[in-house]
mmCIF file of C-alpha atoms and ligand atoms in Angstrom:
data_model
loop_
_atom_site.group_PDB
_atom_site.id
_atom_site.type_symbol
_atom_site.label_atom_id
_atom_site.label_comp_id
_atom_site.label_asym_id
_atom_site.label_seq_id
_atom_site.Cartn_x
_atom_site.Cartn_y
_atom_site.Cartn_z
ATOM 1 C CA UNK A 220 11.952 -0.377 43.758
ATOM 2 C CA UNK A 221 8.783 0.662 45.494
ATOM 3 C CA UNK A 222 7.295 -1.612 48.371
ATOM 4 C CA UNK A 223 4.053 -2.171 46.284
ATOM 5 C CA UNK A 224 6.282 -3.528 43.404
ATOM 6 C CA UNK A 225 8.183 -5.848 45.478
ATOM 7 C CA UNK A 226 4.869 -7.218 46.934
ATOM 8 C CA UNK A 227 3.704 -8.205 43.475
ATOM 9 C CA UNK A 228 7.020 -10.024 42.810
ATOM 10 C CA UNK A 229 7.979 -13.671 43.073
ATOM 11 C CA UNK A 230 6.821 -16.941 41.473
ATOM 12 C CA UNK A 231 4.375 -17.551 44.498
ATOM 13 C CA UNK A 232 2.136 -14.854 43.720
ATOM 14 C CA UNK A 233 -1.269 -15.578 41.907
ATOM 15 C CA UNK A 234 0.249 -13.722 38.629
ATOM 16 C CA UNK A 235 2.710 -16.611 38.321
ATOM 17 C CA UNK A 236 0.582 -19.651 39.359
ATOM 18 C CA UNK A 237 -2.208 -21.614 37.519
ATOM 19 C CA UNK A 238 -3.511 -20.407 34.172
ATOM 20 C CA UNK A 239 -1.966 -17.006 34.682
ATOM 21 C CA UNK A 240 1.429 -18.489 35.253
ATOM 22 C CA UNK A 241 0.868 -20.656 32.172
ATOM 23 C CA UNK A 242 0.008 -17.646 29.940
ATOM 24 C CA UNK A 243 2.991 -15.699 31.480
ATOM 25 C CA UNK A 244 5.356 -18.566 30.486
ATOM 26 C CA UNK A 245 4.440 -17.925 26.747
ATOM 27 C CA UNK A 246 5.853 -14.478 26.995
ATOM 28 C CA UNK A 247 8.554 -14.793 29.739
ATOM 29 C CA UNK A 248 11.421 -14.326 27.522
ATOM 30 C CA UNK A 249 10.289 -10.818 26.336
ATOM 31 C CA UNK A 250 8.049 -9.462 29.257
ATOM 32 C CA UNK A 251 10.184 -8.997 32.512
ATOM 33 C CA UNK A 252 8.755 -10.822 35.621
ATOM 34 C CA UNK A 253 8.615 -7.228 37.070
ATOM 35 C CA UNK A 254 6.058 -6.045 34.725
ATOM 36 C CA UNK A 255 3.803 -9.194 34.665
ATOM 37 C CA UNK A 256 1.943 -8.251 37.934
ATOM 38 C CA UNK A 257 0.681 -5.211 36.216
ATOM 39 C CA UNK A 258 -0.746 -6.869 33.053
ATOM 40 C CA UNK A 259 -2.090 -10.132 34.911
ATOM 41 C CA UNK A 260 -5.214 -8.603 36.284
ATOM 42 C CA UNK A 261 -6.279 -7.265 32.856
ATOM 43 C CA UNK A 262 -5.396 -10.460 31.312
ATOM 44 C CA UNK A 263 -7.625 -12.284 33.708
ATOM 45 C CA UNK A 264 -10.548 -9.934 33.393
ATOM 46 C CA UNK A 265 -10.219 -10.147 29.511
ATOM 47 C CA UNK A 266 -10.287 -13.978 29.654
ATOM 48 C CA UNK A 267 -13.496 -13.973 31.847
ATOM 49 C CA UNK A 268 -15.113 -11.223 29.727
ATOM 50 C CA UNK A 269 -14.510 -13.285 26.435
ATOM 51 C CA UNK A 270 -16.357 -16.103 27.988
ATOM 52 C CA UNK A 271 -19.257 -13.855 29.241
ATOM 53 C CA UNK A 272 -19.615 -12.337 25.896
ATOM 54 C CA UNK A 273 -18.968 -15.317 23.600
ATOM 55 C CA UNK A 274 -16.245 -13.092 22.123
ATOM 56 C CA UNK A 275 -12.992 -13.686 20.235
ATOM 57 C CA UNK A 276 -9.913 -11.505 20.200
ATOM 58 C CA UNK A 277 -8.063 -11.369 16.800
ATOM 59 C CA UNK A 278 -4.629 -9.730 17.347
ATOM 60 C CA UNK A 279 -2.450 -8.526 14.428
ATOM 61 C CA UNK A 280 1.359 -9.554 14.560
ATOM 62 C CA UNK A 281 2.196 -6.002 15.450
ATOM 63 C CA UNK A 282 0.263 -6.059 18.762
ATOM 64 C CA UNK A 283 2.414 -5.979 21.972
ATOM 65 C CA UNK A 284 3.379 -9.440 23.588
ATOM 66 C CA UNK A 285 0.997 -9.220 26.546
ATOM 67 C CA UNK A 286 -1.654 -8.702 24.116
ATOM 68 C CA UNK A 287 -0.425 -11.288 21.284
ATOM 69 C CA UNK A 288 0.561 -13.919 23.876
ATOM 70 C CA UNK A 289 -1.626 -12.793 26.536
ATOM 71 C CA UNK A 290 -5.326 -12.532 25.332
ATOM 72 C CA UNK A 291 -5.425 -13.258 21.443
ATOM 73 C CA UNK A 292 -7.310 -16.197 20.387
ATOM 74 C CA UNK A 293 -6.091 -15.809 16.796
ATOM 75 C CA UNK A 294 -2.945 -13.958 15.774
ATOM 76 C CA UNK A 295 -1.582 -13.292 12.265
ATOM 77 C CA UNK A 296 -1.338 -11.021 9.290
ATOM 78 C CA UNK A 297 -4.132 -9.170 7.664
ATOM 79 C CA UNK A 298 -5.157 -12.250 5.447
ATOM 80 C CA UNK A 299 -5.093 -14.522 8.365
ATOM 81 C CA UNK A 300 -7.223 -12.229 10.471
ATOM 82 C CA UNK A 301 -9.730 -11.737 7.556
ATOM 83 C CA UNK A 302 -10.032 -15.594 7.188
ATOM 84 C CA UNK A 303 -10.442 -16.011 10.766
ATOM 85 C CA UNK A 304 -13.230 -13.355 10.914
ATOM 86 C CA UNK A 305 -15.106 -14.962 7.996
ATOM 87 C CA UNK A 306 -15.028 -18.404 9.955
ATOM 88 C CA UNK A 307 -15.641 -17.573 13.636
ATOM 89 C CA UNK A 308 -18.740 -18.840 15.451
ATOM 90 C CA UNK A 309 -18.099 -16.268 18.210
ATOM 91 C CA UNK A 310 -21.083 -13.662 18.628
ATOM 92 C CA UNK A 311 -18.688 -10.817 19.139
ATOM 93 C CA UNK A 312 -15.201 -10.058 17.599
ATOM 94 C CA UNK A 313 -12.724 -7.734 19.122
ATOM 95 C CA UNK A 314 -10.085 -6.541 16.725
ATOM 96 C CA UNK A 315 -6.720 -5.831 18.495
ATOM 97 C CA UNK A 316 -5.249 -4.130 15.332
ATOM 98 C CA UNK A 317 -6.071 -0.962 13.512
ATOM 99 C CA UNK A 318 -9.421 0.233 12.108
ATOM 100 C CA UNK A 319 -9.287 -1.108 8.562
ATOM 101 C CA UNK A 320 -8.949 -4.625 10.039
ATOM 102 C CA UNK A 321 -11.950 -4.115 12.153
ATOM 103 C CA UNK A 322 -13.898 -2.902 9.308
ATOM 104 C CA UNK A 323 -12.848 -5.918 7.176
ATOM 105 C CA UNK A 324 -13.992 -8.238 10.117
ATOM 106 C CA UNK A 325 -17.536 -6.342 10.059
ATOM 107 C CA UNK A 326 -17.785 -6.553 6.427
ATOM 108 C CA UNK A 327 -17.518 -10.427 6.762
ATOM 109 C CA UNK A 328 -19.802 -10.430 9.835
ATOM 110 C CA UNK A 329 -22.429 -8.090 9.172
ATOM 111 C CA UNK A 330 -24.824 -9.635 12.016
ATOM 112 C CA UNK A 331 -22.015 -9.555 14.506
ATOM 113 C CA UNK A 332 -20.756 -7.134 17.012
ATOM 114 C CA UNK A 333 -17.306 -6.024 16.089
ATOM 115 C CA UNK A 334 -15.269 -4.001 18.517
ATOM 116 C CA UNK A 335 -12.321 -1.796 18.182
ATOM 117 C CA UNK A 336 -10.641 -0.739 21.375
ATOM 118 C CA UNK A 337 -9.571 2.573 20.125
ATOM 119 C CA UNK A 338 -11.445 3.869 16.971
ATOM 120 C CA UNK A 339 -8.594 6.238 16.368
ATOM 121 C CA UNK A 340 -6.184 3.350 15.526
ATOM 122 C CA UNK A 341 -5.929 4.284 11.828
ATOM 123 C CA UNK A 342 -3.123 3.760 9.114
ATOM 124 C CA UNK A 343 -1.209 6.189 7.044
ATOM 125 C CA UNK A 344 -2.096 4.045 3.878
ATOM 126 C CA UNK A 345 -5.932 4.123 4.459
ATOM 127 C CA UNK A 346 -5.633 7.908 5.071
ATOM 128 C CA UNK A 347 -3.871 8.228 1.687
ATOM 129 C CA UNK A 348 -6.956 7.633 -0.382
ATOM 130 C CA UNK A 349 -10.672 8.275 -0.632
ATOM 131 C CA UNK A 350 -13.595 6.852 -2.723
ATOM 132 C CA UNK A 351 -13.553 9.883 -4.902
ATOM 133 C CA UNK A 352 -9.883 9.320 -5.841
ATOM 134 C CA UNK A 353 -10.868 5.889 -7.000
ATOM 135 C CA UNK A 354 -13.601 7.246 -9.146
ATOM 136 C CA UNK A 355 -11.370 9.730 -10.775
ATOM 137 C CA UNK A 356 -8.843 6.975 -11.544
ATOM 138 C CA UNK A 357 -11.442 4.928 -13.136
ATOM 139 C CA UNK A 358 -12.314 7.848 -15.313
ATOM 140 C CA UNK A 359 -8.705 8.248 -16.437
ATOM 141 C CA UNK A 360 -8.125 4.401 -17.156
ATOM 142 C CA UNK A 361 -11.489 3.316 -18.266
ATOM 143 C CA UNK A 362 -12.141 -0.541 -18.085
ATOM 144 C CA UNK A 363 -8.878 -0.976 -16.111
ATOM 145 C CA UNK A 364 -9.791 -3.137 -12.964
ATOM 146 C CA UNK A 365 -8.831 -1.709 -9.475
ATOM 147 C CA UNK A 366 -7.168 -4.045 -6.985
ATOM 148 C CA UNK A 367 -7.228 -2.536 -3.635
ATOM 149 C CA UNK A 368 -4.899 -3.295 -0.592
ATOM 150 C CA UNK A 369 -6.842 -4.055 2.458
ATOM 151 C CA UNK A 370 -5.157 -1.167 4.317
ATOM 152 C CA UNK A 371 -7.955 1.141 3.094
ATOM 153 C CA UNK A 372 -11.432 2.327 4.349
ATOM 154 C CA UNK A 373 -14.442 0.334 3.395
ATOM 155 C CA UNK A 374 -15.590 3.375 1.255
ATOM 156 C CA UNK A 375 -12.422 2.733 -0.882
ATOM 157 C CA UNK A 376 -13.029 -0.905 -1.081
ATOM 158 C CA UNK A 377 -16.583 -0.355 -2.257
ATOM 159 C CA UNK A 378 -14.990 1.587 -5.425
ATOM 160 C CA UNK A 379 -12.783 -1.418 -6.018
ATOM 161 C CA UNK A 380 -13.177 -4.802 -8.040
ATOM 162 C CA UNK A 381 -11.139 -6.818 -5.617
ATOM 163 C CA UNK A 382 -9.060 -6.350 -2.525
ATOM 164 C CA UNK A 383 -5.647 -8.094 -1.610
ATOM 165 C CA UNK A 384 -3.070 -8.182 1.150
ATOM 166 C CA UNK A 385 0.518 -8.346 1.198
ATOM 167 C CA UNK A 386 0.323 -12.068 1.470
ATOM 168 C CA UNK A 387 -1.807 -12.786 -1.605
ATOM 169 C CA UNK A 388 -1.130 -9.475 -3.853
ATOM 170 C CA UNK A 389 0.566 -11.174 -6.904
ATOM 171 C CA UNK A 390 -2.143 -14.001 -7.107
ATOM 172 C CA UNK A 391 -4.851 -11.394 -6.934
ATOM 173 C CA UNK A 392 -3.349 -9.311 -9.581
ATOM 174 C CA UNK A 393 -3.057 -12.379 -11.868
ATOM 175 C CA UNK A 394 -6.479 -13.688 -10.968
ATOM 176 C CA UNK A 395 -8.149 -10.991 -12.899
ATOM 177 C CA UNK A 396 -6.622 -12.055 -16.432
ATOM 178 C CA UNK A 397 -6.213 -8.423 -17.250
ATOM 179 C CA UNK A 398 -3.164 -7.000 -19.124
ATOM 180 C CA UNK A 399 -3.113 -3.816 -16.743
ATOM 181 C CA UNK A 400 -4.486 -3.218 -13.286
ATOM 182 C CA UNK A 401 -4.833 -0.017 -10.981
ATOM 183 C CA UNK A 402 -3.236 -1.110 -7.604
ATOM 184 C CA UNK A 403 -3.842 1.015 -4.507
ATOM 185 C CA UNK A 404 -2.788 2.861 -2.383
ATOM 186 C CA UNK A 405 0.803 1.449 -1.436
ATOM 187 C CA UNK A 406 3.305 2.558 -4.054
ATOM 188 C CA UNK A 407 5.856 0.430 -2.803
ATOM 189 C CA UNK A 408 3.841 -2.789 -2.504
ATOM 190 C CA UNK A 409 2.790 -2.018 -6.195
ATOM 191 C CA UNK A 410 6.350 -1.796 -7.178
ATOM 192 C CA UNK A 411 7.097 -4.903 -5.520
ATOM 193 C CA UNK A 412 4.074 -6.730 -7.240
ATOM 194 C CA UNK A 413 5.069 -5.283 -10.547
ATOM 195 C CA UNK A 414 8.589 -6.929 -10.299
ATOM 196 C CA UNK A 415 6.729 -10.530 -9.927
ATOM 197 C CA UNK A 416 4.233 -10.275 -12.714
ATOM 198 C CA UNK A 417 3.767 -9.407 -16.376
ATOM 199 C CA UNK A 418 0.577 -7.434 -15.615
ATOM 200 C CA UNK A 419 1.092 -3.764 -16.064
ATOM 201 C CA UNK A 420 0.612 -1.921 -12.652
ATOM 202 C CA UNK A 421 -0.810 1.486 -12.229
ATOM 203 C CA UNK A 422 0.246 2.774 -8.647
ATOM 204 C CA UNK A 423 -0.942 5.401 -6.252
ATOM 205 C CA UNK A 424 1.353 7.522 -3.891
ATOM 206 C CA UNK A 425 0.348 5.932 -0.585
ATOM 207 C CA UNK A 426 3.052 5.013 1.840
ATOM 208 C CA UNK A 427 3.203 3.165 5.219
ATOM 209 C CA UNK A 428 4.765 5.669 7.592
ATOM 210 C CA UNK A 429 6.599 2.871 9.358
ATOM 211 C CA UNK A 430 8.041 1.010 6.509
ATOM 212 C CA UNK A 431 8.974 3.958 4.426
ATOM 213 C CA UNK A 432 11.560 5.169 6.971
ATOM 214 C CA UNK A 433 13.852 2.064 6.327
ATOM 215 C CA UNK A 434 16.820 2.677 4.001
ATOM 216 C CA UNK A 435 19.195 0.559 1.999
ATOM 217 C CA UNK A 436 21.887 2.168 4.348
ATOM 218 C CA UNK A 437 20.215 0.641 7.321
ATOM 219 C CA UNK A 438 20.210 -2.753 5.928
ATOM 220 C CA UNK A 439 24.007 -2.440 4.881
ATOM 221 C CA UNK A 440 24.564 -1.369 8.465
ATOM 222 C CA UNK A 441 22.902 -4.300 9.878
ATOM 223 C CA UNK A 442 24.972 -6.493 7.665
ATOM 224 C CA UNK A 443 28.271 -4.812 8.854
ATOM 225 C CA UNK A 444 27.537 -5.103 12.454
ATOM 226 C CA UNK A 445 26.195 -8.678 11.971
ATOM 227 C CA UNK A 446 27.732 -10.254 9.082
ATOM 228 C CA UNK A 447 25.775 -13.600 9.421
ATOM 229 C CA UNK A 448 22.425 -11.923 9.697
ATOM 230 C CA UNK A 449 19.273 -12.950 7.620
ATOM 231 C CA UNK A 450 17.304 -9.845 6.569
ATOM 232 C CA UNK A 451 13.537 -10.323 6.114
ATOM 233 C CA UNK A 452 11.530 -7.376 4.721
ATOM 234 C CA UNK A 453 8.010 -6.346 4.454
ATOM 235 C CA UNK A 454 6.931 -5.501 1.035
ATOM 236 C CA UNK A 455 5.665 -1.983 2.121
ATOM 237 C CA UNK A 456 9.352 -1.029 2.488
ATOM 238 C CA UNK A 457 10.919 1.074 -0.407
ATOM 239 C CA UNK A 458 12.360 -0.965 -3.369
ATOM 240 C CA UNK A 459 15.980 -0.228 -2.621
ATOM 241 C CA UNK A 460 15.409 -1.852 0.939
ATOM 242 C CA UNK A 461 13.728 -4.889 -0.720
ATOM 243 C CA UNK A 462 16.481 -5.000 -3.067
ATOM 244 C CA UNK A 463 19.007 -5.460 -0.075
ATOM 245 C CA UNK A 464 16.719 -8.135 1.761
ATOM 246 C CA UNK A 465 17.187 -11.796 1.606
ATOM 247 C CA UNK A 466 13.376 -12.421 1.683
ATOM 248 C CA UNK A 467 10.293 -10.299 1.441
ATOM 249 C CA UNK A 468 6.876 -11.376 2.782
ATOM 250 C CA UNK A 469 3.798 -10.357 4.618
ATOM 251 C CA UNK A 470 4.167 -10.502 8.532
ATOM 252 C CA UNK A 471 2.864 -14.082 8.385
ATOM 253 C CA UNK A 472 5.584 -14.905 5.582
ATOM 254 C CA UNK A 473 8.213 -13.505 7.790
ATOM 255 C CA UNK A 474 6.926 -15.665 10.788
ATOM 256 C CA UNK A 475 6.769 -18.721 8.832
ATOM 257 C CA UNK A 476 10.331 -18.023 7.489
ATOM 258 C CA UNK A 477 11.656 -17.942 11.055
ATOM 259 C CA UNK A 478 9.639 -21.104 12.153
ATOM 260 C CA UNK A 479 10.604 -23.255 9.121
ATOM 261 C CA UNK A 480 14.206 -22.028 8.550
ATOM 262 C CA UNK A 481 15.213 -21.232 11.932
ATOM 263 C CA UNK A 482 18.050 -18.761 10.998
ATOM 264 C CA UNK A 483 20.759 -18.127 13.629
ATOM 265 C CA UNK A 484 20.484 -14.558 13.517
ATOM 266 C CA UNK A 485 17.639 -12.427 11.927
ATOM 267 C CA UNK A 486 16.497 -8.853 11.408
ATOM 268 C CA UNK A 487 12.720 -8.201 10.753
ATOM 269 C CA UNK A 488 12.444 -4.930 8.664
ATOM 270 C CA UNK A 489 9.089 -4.158 9.877
ATOM 271 C CA UNK A 490 7.312 -2.865 13.067
ATOM 272 C CA UNK A 491 8.980 -3.481 16.449
ATOM 273 C CA UNK A 492 6.637 -5.672 18.284
ATOM 274 C CA UNK A 493 6.834 -8.598 15.485
ATOM 275 C CA UNK A 494 10.380 -9.206 16.656
ATOM 276 C CA UNK A 495 9.433 -9.389 20.470
ATOM 277 C CA UNK A 496 6.400 -11.754 19.580
ATOM 278 C CA UNK A 497 8.598 -14.265 17.512
ATOM 279 C CA UNK A 498 11.696 -14.018 19.931
ATOM 280 C CA UNK A 499 9.307 -15.110 22.800
ATOM 281 C CA UNK A 500 8.600 -18.177 20.687
ATOM 282 C CA UNK A 501 12.131 -18.787 19.185
ATOM 283 C CA UNK A 502 14.773 -18.742 22.048
ATOM 284 C CA UNK A 503 17.183 -20.176 19.462
ATOM 285 C CA UNK A 504 17.048 -17.322 17.089
ATOM 286 C CA UNK A 505 18.960 -14.091 17.642
ATOM 287 C CA UNK A 506 16.794 -11.081 16.731
ATOM 288 C CA UNK A 507 18.522 -7.850 15.781
ATOM 289 C CA UNK A 508 16.015 -5.444 16.602
ATOM 290 C CA UNK A 509 15.752 -2.104 14.822
ATOM 291 C CA UNK A 510 12.668 -0.354 16.082
ATOM 292 C CA UNK A 511 10.101 1.467 13.994
ATOM 293 C CA UNK A 512 6.826 1.792 16.107
ATOM 294 C CA UNK A 513 3.460 1.899 14.501
ATOM 295 C CA UNK A 514 1.732 4.750 16.467
ATOM 296 C CA UNK A 515 -1.771 3.535 15.433
ATOM 297 C CA UNK A 516 -1.139 -0.315 16.365
ATOM 298 C CA UNK A 517 0.119 0.870 19.795
ATOM 299 C CA UNK A 518 -3.020 2.681 20.411
ATOM 300 C CA UNK A 519 -4.396 -0.785 21.481
ATOM 301 C CA UNK A 520 -3.494 -1.791 25.060
ATOM 302 C CA UNK A 521 -4.736 -4.340 27.382
ATOM 303 C CA UNK A 522 -6.700 -1.706 29.469
ATOM 304 C CA UNK A 523 -8.381 -0.625 26.379
ATOM 305 C CA UNK A 524 -9.422 -4.211 25.434
ATOM 306 C CA UNK A 525 -10.763 -4.768 28.848
ATOM 307 C CA UNK A 526 -12.723 -1.600 28.802
ATOM 308 C CA UNK A 527 -14.173 -2.289 25.365
ATOM 309 C CA UNK A 528 -15.295 -5.867 26.389
ATOM 310 C CA UNK A 529 -16.926 -4.420 29.453
ATOM 311 C CA UNK A 530 -18.644 -1.553 27.714
ATOM 312 C CA UNK A 531 -19.118 -3.376 24.276
ATOM 313 C CA UNK A 532 -17.686 -0.267 22.648
ATOM 314 C CA UNK A 533 -16.530 1.053 20.240
ATOM 315 C CA UNK A 534 -18.763 -0.880 17.859
ATOM 316 C CA UNK A 535 -17.529 -0.702 14.141
ATOM 317 C CA UNK A 536 -20.611 0.236 11.776
ATOM 318 C CA UNK A 537 -20.520 0.703 8.107
ATOM 319 C CA UNK A 538 -23.405 2.163 5.931
ATOM 320 C CA UNK A 539 -25.138 -0.652 4.369
ATOM 321 C CA UNK A 540 -24.930 0.446 0.625
ATOM 322 C CA UNK A 541 -21.187 0.822 1.158
ATOM 323 C CA UNK A 542 -20.803 -2.485 3.090
ATOM 324 C CA UNK A 543 -22.553 -4.503 0.440
ATOM 325 C CA UNK A 544 -20.198 -3.287 -2.345
ATOM 326 C CA UNK A 545 -16.962 -3.485 -0.214
ATOM 327 C CA UNK A 546 -17.946 -7.012 1.098
ATOM 328 C CA UNK A 547 -17.840 -8.344 -2.575
ATOM 329 C CA UNK A 548 -14.314 -6.885 -3.058
ATOM 330 C CA UNK A 549 -13.039 -8.793 0.116
ATOM 331 C CA UNK A 550 -14.981 -11.928 -0.680
ATOM 332 C CA UNK A 551 -13.656 -11.972 -4.235
ATOM 333 C CA UNK A 552 -10.107 -11.713 -2.624
ATOM 334 C CA UNK A 553 -10.976 -14.680 -0.100
ATOM 335 C CA UNK A 554 -12.275 -16.804 -3.131
ATOM 336 C CA UNK A 555 -8.786 -16.398 -4.924
ATOM 337 C CA UNK A 556 -7.226 -18.247 -2.091
ATOM 338 C CA UNK A 557 -9.551 -21.110 -2.410
ATOM 339 C CA UNK A 558 -9.007 -21.704 -6.134
HETATM 340 P P1 13P B 264 0.442 -7.888 6.996
HETATM 341 O O1 13P B 264 -0.747 -8.231 6.262
HETATM 342 O O2 13P B 264 1.721 -8.269 6.211
HETATM 343 O O3 13P B 264 0.185 -8.380 8.357
HETATM 344 O O4 13P B 264 0.581 -6.340 6.952
HETATM 345 C C1 13P B 264 -0.463 -5.396 7.550
HETATM 346 C C2 13P B 264 0.178 -4.049 7.923
HETATM 347 O O5 13P B 264 -0.354 -3.200 8.495
HETATM 348 C C3 13P B 264 1.713 -3.980 7.661
HETATM 349 O O6 13P B 264 2.112 -2.812 7.936
HETATM 350 FE FE1 SF4 B 265 -0.718 1.201 8.507
HETATM 351 FE FE2 SF4 B 265 1.945 1.074 8.306
HETATM 352 FE FE3 SF4 B 265 0.693 0.841 10.809
HETATM 353 FE FE4 SF4 B 265 0.504 -1.141 9.036
HETATM 354 S S1 SF4 B 265 2.354 -0.380 10.037
HETATM 355 S S2 SF4 B 265 -1.055 -0.140 10.137
HETATM 356 S S3 SF4 B 265 0.544 0.013 7.121
HETATM 357 S S4 SF4 B 265 0.836 2.604 9.301
#
């Protein structure tokens, strides 16, 4: 170990005392003490910058523990982050997540500054479809309403009747009262929804590059090596994976399952950081950890969040005519939850 690393260690150093010590305690089970002195200065600076800028940090469940437990004001799935963005009184919103999440926050807060620490934080689902594709689908299926997963660009949302997330997809589809809907762009989520409703679903061939890699054989392998394991899967996984799981739900659904059911041993068939974040909170639960990283989520780091709040970049902007139509689709979705 280098002398500088040694000098940073030990519970008596500033990183481990006072407010920083309390913050570290939240993630101590998953972030080694040796690493914390490297994160602590950024966490302290971000805390102060949030106060100066009257800014709030919304972090997705796939963010790393030093972000999720260290600087986030609100954590959650896409739906919870959209709801929090709609409600906040803060003047600026920093989205620790991917670009479509920041765009959704901007749609709901056109007058506020919305920041994304790395504008290249994309999503394979959002990249799988354009507004022109949606217009062609409407020509092919005249009169059939379009339900669009929030994992899309504002341009695609603007061509849609209503948005949904993995947490409310069935309720949104059924809210339309239509016998048939076009459901975009995640084919696997669409198949998963189709199993739970009588509404006929027309799907697109978009896939999440993280969840499409899981296989049914993976799940059987987890059960062979850990016979008592409870398998929770995200609905973006292929249907044969969902068929092998004990429970399917959004990232918030999985988190609630662990918090309320407290399984002895669990495997979350989703992005890696989710298990780290929950393991920090639930020492009594043993997490089996397959690791599929989302390269887009991992573009967001503490250093980039700090820089973003220092420079107030990168600000999310949406062309006003697109924003007005996309906002309607997101607001219709939020209204479904309030019915
Ligand atoms: P959730 O809405 O379930 O958090 O999912 C978002 C996402 O990007 C999953 O890959
Ligand atoms: Fe997109 Fe998949 Fe990454 Fe979620 S995990 S942001 S769906 S690529």
